Amino acid sequence: MNLLASRSSRMKASEIRELLKLLDQPDIISFAGGIPDPTLFPAQAIGDAYAAVLGGSEAASALQYQVSEGYLPLRRWLAGKMGELGVACDENNILITSGSQQALDYLGKLFLSSGDTALVTWPTYLGALQAFNAYEPRYDRLAPDGGNMTPDAYRAAAASAGGRVKFAYLVPDFANPTGETLSLKQREAVLDLAAELDIAVIEDAAYRALRYDGEAVPPMMALDCARSGGIDNARTIYCGSFSKILSPGMRVGWVCAPKRVVERLVLMKQASDLHSPSINQVVMHRAAEAVFDSQVEKLVGAYRERRDGLLGALKANMPAGVTWTRPDGGMFVWVTLPEGADATALLARAVKDARVAFVPGSAFYADGTGRNTLRLSFTLADRRAVSEGIPRLAKLLG
């Protein structure tokens, strides 16, 4: 163990991945894992696609090595989808990754030297912190709703730590963990700050398609392209995923970025795993062409009902002093307990005494604060889980 690189000390187990093990205990009511409902997977469409690929002329190429950039028809399909979002691009702006989590790892490797600064929201996605931690950054707080430091103050703080500010990372639509969505004004403010600092912006769009209420806000990349004159002049890098819509197990995500960035990421892909699994890319292309839009419609209907059920149960059961977000989409509700409460200690009691699980909020803070917060996921929360689980949790808080 004394031979390990210093960066290995920054690698820690995900509290969420550990909590997912609780799902194997049938008497646990879990609001922990931010995972889609497997009963809603388009299994028939995916099965038909595998059968068609393996039984037809595509079998040989689907079982063969693939170019590192990814399966060309899938990249072209994704470029078309990005165009619908206001991002004019082509297949050369797209890299297929093994889930968007791999994209975050690659981007950390691409931008961060030891001691560099990454700007992240307080709280932020735990998986992003894990991906970036291996590259030994420091974190500074990004506040899209206002109250950011001046660019000079950010630069000075980064320099005092021996590095530079390299990028801002955020989940602008239905954020993990808070469920909150940035307004147009907030997105523009982040782009303004990034321009003043001359840094990249990493837009994690894993939940964007899951909107239940309200009008969609343009992606930050679309706003950036409009102000910069096109994708190859933009500073924003868009990370997308099929995991929340079609299948997380197939591990197909993508990056949409300026060509000069994609070219660098391709070199990392070649050194890492050569390419994402060929057959999964070919099948994902067929399945996406066939059912992507109808699958989104199905999930929106199902998850909207579950979100409403969870919000209703919180309102009916939670004691005074407990507050929560009301997301317009996504998978999560963020709960804030009274000052001085400790959600990690509460979790131990909840699992032992109430057989209820959630994720303590401190896991999502780069500095380990936020101990009086917790995240609830509603995508697996059917009526029985909500009607039994939330009153049990509220009783512990009461």
Coordinates of C-alpha atoms in Angstrom, one line a residue:
M1 CA 0.0 0.0 0.0
N2 CA 3.0 2.4 0.5
L3 CA 3.5 2.2 -3.3
L4 CA 0.1 3.9 -4.2
A5 CA -0.1 7.2 -5.9
S6 CA -1.0 10.2 -3.7
R7 CA -4.3 10.6 -5.7
S8 CA -5.5 7.3 -4.4
S9 CA -6.1 8.8 -1.0
R10 CA -8.8 11.0 -2.6
M11 CA -10.8 8.0 -3.8
K12 CA -13.6 7.2 -1.4
A13 CA -16.6 4.8 -1.6
S14 CA -19.8 6.3 -2.8
E15 CA -22.3 6.6 0.1
I16 CA -25.0 6.1 -2.6
R17 CA -23.5 2.9 -4.0
E18 CA -23.2 1.5 -0.5
L19 CA -26.8 2.4 0.3
L20 CA -28.0 0.6 -2.9
K21 CA -27.0 -2.6 -1.2
L22 CA -30.0 -2.0 1.1
L23 CA -32.3 -2.7 -1.9
D24 CA -31.5 -6.4 -1.5
Q25 CA -33.3 -6.3 1.9
P26 CA -36.9 -6.7 1.1
D27 CA -38.2 -5.0 4.2
I28 CA -36.3 -1.8 3.6
I29 CA -38.3 1.1 2.1
S30 CA -35.6 2.9 0.1
F31 CA -35.7 6.5 -1.1
A32 CA -31.9 6.3 -1.5
G33 CA -30.8 5.3 -5.0
G34 CA -31.4 7.7 -7.8
I35 CA -32.2 4.9 -10.2
P36 CA -34.9 4.4 -12.8
D37 CA -37.8 2.0 -12.2
P38 CA -36.8 -1.3 -14.0
T39 CA -40.4 -2.1 -14.6
L40 CA -40.5 0.9 -17.0
F41 CA -37.5 -0.1 -19.1
P42 CA -38.4 -0.6 -22.8
A43 CA -37.2 -4.2 -22.6
Q44 CA -39.2 -5.3 -25.6
A45 CA -37.7 -2.7 -27.9
I46 CA -34.2 -3.3 -26.6
G47 CA -34.7 -7.1 -26.9
D48 CA -36.0 -6.7 -30.5
A49 CA -33.0 -4.5 -31.3
Y50 CA -30.5 -7.1 -30.0
A51 CA -32.2 -9.8 -32.0
A52 CA -32.3 -7.8 -35.2
V53 CA -28.7 -6.8 -34.9
L54 CA -27.4 -10.3 -34.0
G55 CA -29.6 -12.0 -36.6
G56 CA -28.8 -9.6 -39.5
S57 CA -26.0 -8.1 -41.5
E58 CA -24.9 -5.8 -38.6
A59 CA -23.8 -8.7 -36.4
A60 CA -20.2 -8.8 -37.5
S61 CA -19.6 -5.1 -37.0
A62 CA -21.5 -5.0 -33.8
L63 CA -19.3 -7.7 -32.3
Q64 CA -16.1 -6.2 -33.6
Y65 CA -13.9 -3.4 -32.4
Q66 CA -15.3 0.1 -33.0
V67 CA -13.7 3.5 -33.6
S68 CA -13.0 5.3 -30.4
E69 CA -15.4 8.2 -31.3
G70 CA -18.3 5.7 -31.3
Y71 CA -20.8 4.2 -33.7
L72 CA -21.3 6.7 -36.5
P73 CA -25.1 6.4 -36.9
L74 CA -25.6 6.9 -33.2
R75 CA -23.4 9.9 -33.2
R76 CA -25.4 11.4 -36.1
W77 CA -28.7 10.7 -34.3
L78 CA -27.4 12.4 -31.2
A79 CA -26.2 15.4 -33.3
G80 CA -29.7 15.7 -34.6
K81 CA -31.1 15.6 -31.0
M82 CA -28.7 18.3 -30.0
G83 CA -29.8 20.4 -32.9
E84 CA -33.4 20.1 -31.6
L85 CA -32.1 21.7 -28.3
G86 CA -30.6 24.6 -30.2
V87 CA -27.0 23.2 -30.5
A88 CA -26.1 23.1 -34.2
C89 CA -23.4 20.4 -34.5
D90 CA -22.4 17.3 -36.4
E91 CA -21.1 13.8 -35.5
N92 CA -17.5 15.2 -35.1
N93 CA -18.8 17.1 -32.0
I94 CA -20.0 13.9 -30.4
L95 CA -18.0 11.2 -28.4
I96 CA -19.8 8.1 -27.1
T97 CA -18.8 7.2 -23.5
S98 CA -19.5 4.4 -21.1
G99 CA -22.2 6.4 -19.3
S100 CA -21.9 10.1 -18.6
Q101 CA -19.9 9.1 -15.5
Q102 CA -16.9 8.2 -17.7
A103 CA -17.3 11.6 -19.4
L104 CA -16.9 13.3 -16.0
D105 CA -13.8 11.3 -15.3
Y106 CA -12.3 12.1 -18.7
L107 CA -13.0 15.8 -18.2
G108 CA -11.4 15.8 -14.8
K109 CA -8.3 14.2 -16.3
L110 CA -8.4 16.7 -19.2
F111 CA -8.6 19.9 -17.2
L112 CA -7.3 19.3 -13.7
S113 CA -3.7 19.3 -12.5
S114 CA -3.0 18.8 -8.8
G115 CA -4.0 22.0 -6.9
D116 CA -6.3 23.4 -9.6
T117 CA -9.7 24.7 -8.7
A118 CA -13.1 23.4 -9.8
L119 CA -16.2 25.5 -9.2
V120 CA -19.1 23.4 -8.1
T121 CA -22.5 24.1 -6.5
W122 CA -23.0 23.6 -2.7
P123 CA -24.4 20.8 -2.8
T124 CA -23.4 19.0 -6.1
Y125 CA -23.6 15.6 -7.7
L126 CA -21.5 13.2 -5.6
G127 CA -20.4 11.2 -8.6
A128 CA -18.8 14.3 -10.1
L129 CA -16.8 14.9 -6.9
Q130 CA -15.7 11.3 -7.0
A131 CA -14.7 11.6 -10.7
F132 CA -12.7 14.8 -10.1
N133 CA -11.1 13.9 -6.7
A134 CA -8.6 11.5 -8.4
Y135 CA -7.0 14.5 -10.1
E136 CA -6.4 16.3 -6.7
P137 CA -8.3 19.6 -7.2
R138 CA -9.5 22.1 -4.6
Y139 CA -13.2 23.1 -4.8
D140 CA -14.6 26.6 -4.6
R141 CA -18.3 27.5 -4.3
L142 CA -20.4 28.3 -7.4
A143 CA -23.6 30.1 -6.6
P144 CA -25.8 30.4 -9.7
D145 CA -28.5 32.4 -7.8
G146 CA -26.0 35.1 -6.9
G147 CA -23.3 35.8 -4.3
N148 CA -20.4 34.5 -6.2
M149 CA -16.9 35.9 -5.5
T150 CA -15.4 38.3 -8.0
P151 CA -13.3 36.8 -10.8
D152 CA -10.2 38.3 -9.2
A153 CA -11.1 36.7 -5.8
Y154 CA -11.6 33.3 -7.4
R155 CA -8.2 33.7 -9.2
A156 CA -6.4 34.7 -6.1
A157 CA -7.8 31.9 -4.0
A158 CA -6.9 29.4 -6.7
A159 CA -3.4 30.8 -7.1
S160 CA -2.8 30.7 -3.3
A161 CA -3.5 26.9 -3.5
G162 CA -0.9 26.6 -6.3
G163 CA -3.2 26.3 -9.3
R164 CA -5.8 27.9 -11.6
V165 CA -9.6 27.9 -11.9
K166 CA -10.3 25.4 -14.7
F167 CA -14.0 24.9 -15.0
A168 CA -17.5 25.3 -13.5
Y169 CA -19.5 22.1 -13.1
L170 CA -23.2 22.1 -12.6
V171 CA -26.5 20.2 -13.3
P172 CA -28.8 22.9 -14.5
D173 CA -32.0 20.9 -15.0
F174 CA -33.5 19.1 -12.0
A175 CA -30.2 18.8 -10.3
N176 CA -28.9 15.9 -8.4
P177 CA -29.3 16.2 -5.4
T178 CA -31.6 19.2 -5.0
G179 CA -34.1 18.7 -7.9
E180 CA -33.7 22.5 -8.6
T181 CA -33.5 24.0 -12.1
L182 CA -31.6 27.1 -13.1
S183 CA -33.5 29.9 -14.6
L184 CA -32.4 31.5 -17.9
K185 CA -31.0 34.4 -15.9
Q186 CA -28.9 32.1 -13.7
R187 CA -27.5 30.2 -16.7
E188 CA -26.5 33.4 -18.3
A189 CA -24.8 34.6 -15.1
V190 CA -22.8 31.4 -14.9
L191 CA -21.7 31.8 -18.6
D192 CA -20.8 35.5 -17.8
L193 CA -18.6 34.4 -14.9
A194 CA -17.0 31.6 -17.0
A195 CA -16.2 34.2 -19.7
E196 CA -14.6 36.6 -17.2
L197 CA -12.5 33.7 -15.7
D198 CA -11.9 32.2 -19.1
I199 CA -12.8 28.7 -17.9
A200 CA -14.8 25.8 -19.3
V201 CA -18.4 25.0 -18.3
I202 CA -19.4 21.3 -17.8
E203 CA -23.1 20.9 -18.2
D204 CA -24.4 17.6 -16.8
A205 CA -27.7 17.1 -18.5
A206 CA -28.5 13.6 -17.2
Y207 CA -32.1 14.5 -16.2
R208 CA -33.0 17.1 -18.8
A209 CA -35.7 15.0 -20.6
L210 CA -37.6 14.3 -17.4
R211 CA -39.6 17.5 -17.1
Y212 CA -43.0 17.3 -15.5
D213 CA -44.1 20.9 -15.2
G214 CA -43.2 24.3 -16.7
E215 CA -41.4 25.4 -19.8
A216 CA -38.1 24.0 -20.8
V217 CA -35.1 26.4 -20.4
P218 CA -32.5 26.3 -23.2
P219 CA -29.4 24.2 -22.4
M220 CA -26.4 26.2 -21.3
M221 CA -24.6 24.9 -24.4
A222 CA -27.3 26.4 -26.7
L223 CA -26.9 29.8 -24.9
D224 CA -23.2 29.6 -25.2
C225 CA -23.3 28.7 -28.9
A226 CA -25.6 31.7 -29.5
R227 CA -23.3 34.1 -27.8
S228 CA -20.0 32.6 -29.1
G229 CA -21.0 32.1 -32.8
G230 CA -21.2 28.3 -32.8
I231 CA -20.2 25.1 -31.0
D232 CA -16.5 25.2 -32.0
N233 CA -16.1 28.6 -30.4
A234 CA -18.0 27.6 -27.2
R235 CA -16.6 26.9 -23.8
T236 CA -19.4 24.7 -22.6
I237 CA -19.2 20.9 -22.7
Y238 CA -22.5 19.0 -22.6
C239 CA -22.7 15.5 -21.0
G240 CA -25.7 13.4 -21.9
S241 CA -26.9 9.9 -21.0
F242 CA -29.4 7.3 -22.1
S243 CA -29.3 5.8 -18.5
K244 CA -32.3 7.6 -17.1
I245 CA -34.5 7.1 -20.2
L246 CA -33.7 3.8 -21.9
S247 CA -31.3 1.7 -19.9
P248 CA -28.5 2.4 -17.3
G249 CA -27.1 -1.1 -17.7
M250 CA -26.1 -0.6 -21.3
R251 CA -23.8 2.2 -20.2
V252 CA -24.2 4.5 -23.1
G253 CA -23.6 8.2 -22.6
W254 CA -22.1 11.0 -24.7
V255 CA -20.2 14.2 -24.8
C256 CA -21.1 17.1 -27.1
A257 CA -18.3 19.6 -27.3
P258 CA -16.1 21.7 -29.6
K259 CA -14.1 19.5 -32.0
R260 CA -10.8 20.4 -30.4
V261 CA -12.1 19.0 -27.1
V262 CA -13.6 15.9 -28.6
E263 CA -10.2 15.2 -30.2
R264 CA -8.5 15.3 -26.9
L265 CA -11.1 13.1 -25.2
V266 CA -10.8 10.5 -28.0
L267 CA -7.1 10.1 -27.1
M268 CA -8.2 9.4 -23.5
K269 CA -10.8 6.9 -24.8
Q270 CA -8.1 5.1 -26.8
A271 CA -5.9 4.8 -23.8
S272 CA -8.7 3.9 -21.4
D273 CA -11.0 1.2 -23.0
L274 CA -10.5 1.7 -26.8
H275 CA -14.2 2.3 -27.2
S276 CA -17.6 1.7 -25.5
P277 CA -19.1 -1.7 -26.3
S278 CA -19.9 -1.8 -30.0
I279 CA -23.1 -3.9 -29.7
N280 CA -24.6 -1.7 -27.0
Q281 CA -24.1 1.3 -29.2
V282 CA -25.6 -0.3 -32.3
V283 CA -28.6 -1.6 -30.2
M284 CA -29.0 1.8 -28.5
H285 CA -29.2 3.5 -31.8
R286 CA -32.0 1.2 -33.0
A287 CA -33.9 1.5 -29.7
A288 CA -33.5 5.2 -29.5
E289 CA -34.8 5.7 -33.1
A290 CA -37.8 3.4 -32.3
V291 CA -38.9 4.5 -28.8
F292 CA -37.0 7.4 -27.3
D293 CA -39.7 10.0 -27.5
S294 CA -42.5 7.6 -26.5
Q295 CA -40.4 6.3 -23.6
V296 CA -39.8 9.9 -22.3
E297 CA -43.6 10.4 -22.4
K298 CA -44.2 7.2 -20.5
L299 CA -41.6 8.1 -17.8
V300 CA -42.9 11.6 -17.4
G301 CA -46.4 10.4 -16.7
A302 CA -45.2 7.8 -14.2
Y303 CA -42.6 9.8 -12.3
R304 CA -44.8 12.9 -12.1
E305 CA -47.4 10.9 -10.2
R306 CA -44.7 9.6 -7.8
R307 CA -43.2 13.0 -7.3
D308 CA -46.7 14.4 -6.4
G309 CA -47.3 11.5 -4.1
L310 CA -44.0 12.1 -2.2
L311 CA -44.6 15.9 -2.0
G312 CA -48.1 15.2 -0.7
A313 CA -46.8 12.8 2.0
L314 CA -44.1 15.2 3.1
K315 CA -46.7 18.0 3.5
A316 CA -49.1 15.8 5.4
N317 CA -46.5 14.2 7.8
M318 CA -43.4 16.3 8.3
P319 CA -43.1 18.3 11.5
A320 CA -42.6 22.1 11.7
G321 CA -39.1 23.2 10.8
V322 CA -38.6 20.7 8.0
T323 CA -38.6 22.1 4.5
W324 CA -38.1 20.6 1.0
T325 CA -37.7 21.5 -2.7
R326 CA -40.5 21.1 -5.2
P327 CA -38.8 19.9 -8.4
D328 CA -40.3 20.5 -11.9
G329 CA -38.7 17.2 -13.0
G330 CA -35.9 14.7 -12.5
M331 CA -35.7 12.2 -9.7
F332 CA -35.1 14.0 -6.4
V333 CA -36.5 16.0 -3.5
W334 CA -34.0 17.8 -1.2
V335 CA -35.0 18.0 2.5
T336 CA -33.6 20.4 5.0
L337 CA -33.9 19.6 8.7
P338 CA -33.7 22.2 11.5
E339 CA -30.2 23.6 12.3
G340 CA -28.3 21.2 14.4
A341 CA -29.9 18.0 13.1
D342 CA -27.6 15.3 11.7
A343 CA -29.0 13.4 8.8
T344 CA -26.2 10.8 9.0
A345 CA -27.1 9.9 12.5
L346 CA -30.8 10.0 11.5
L347 CA -30.1 7.4 8.7
A348 CA -28.7 4.9 11.2
R349 CA -31.8 5.2 13.3
A350 CA -34.1 5.2 10.3
V351 CA -32.6 1.9 8.9
K352 CA -32.5 0.2 12.3
D353 CA -35.8 1.4 13.8
A354 CA -38.0 2.4 10.8
R355 CA -36.5 0.3 8.0
V356 CA -36.3 3.4 5.8
A357 CA -33.3 4.6 3.8
F358 CA -32.3 7.9 2.2
V359 CA -29.0 9.6 1.4
P360 CA -27.5 12.1 4.0
G361 CA -26.9 15.4 2.4
S362 CA -23.3 16.0 3.6
A363 CA -22.1 13.5 0.9
F364 CA -23.0 16.1 -1.7
Y365 CA -20.9 18.9 -0.3
A366 CA -17.3 19.3 -1.3
D367 CA -16.5 20.5 2.2
G368 CA -18.6 17.9 4.1
T369 CA -21.1 20.5 5.4
G370 CA -24.9 20.3 5.0
R371 CA -25.3 17.7 7.8
N372 CA -28.9 18.8 8.3
T373 CA -29.9 17.9 4.8
L374 CA -30.9 14.7 3.0
R375 CA -31.9 13.5 -0.5
L376 CA -35.1 11.5 -1.3
S377 CA -35.5 9.8 -4.6
F378 CA -39.1 9.2 -5.8
T379 CA -38.6 7.1 -9.0
L380 CA -39.0 3.8 -7.1
A381 CA -41.4 5.2 -4.6
D382 CA -44.8 3.6 -5.3
R383 CA -47.8 4.4 -3.2
R384 CA -47.2 1.8 -0.6
A385 CA -43.6 3.0 -0.1
V386 CA -44.6 6.6 0.3
S387 CA -47.7 6.0 2.5
E388 CA -45.6 3.8 4.9
G389 CA -42.1 5.2 4.6
I390 CA -42.6 8.9 4.9
P391 CA -44.8 8.7 8.1
R392 CA -42.1 6.4 9.7
L393 CA -39.4 8.9 8.8
A394 CA -41.5 11.9 10.1
K395 CA -42.1 10.1 13.4
L396 CA -38.3 9.9 13.9
L397 CA -38.1 13.6 13.3
G398 CA -41.1 14.4 15.4

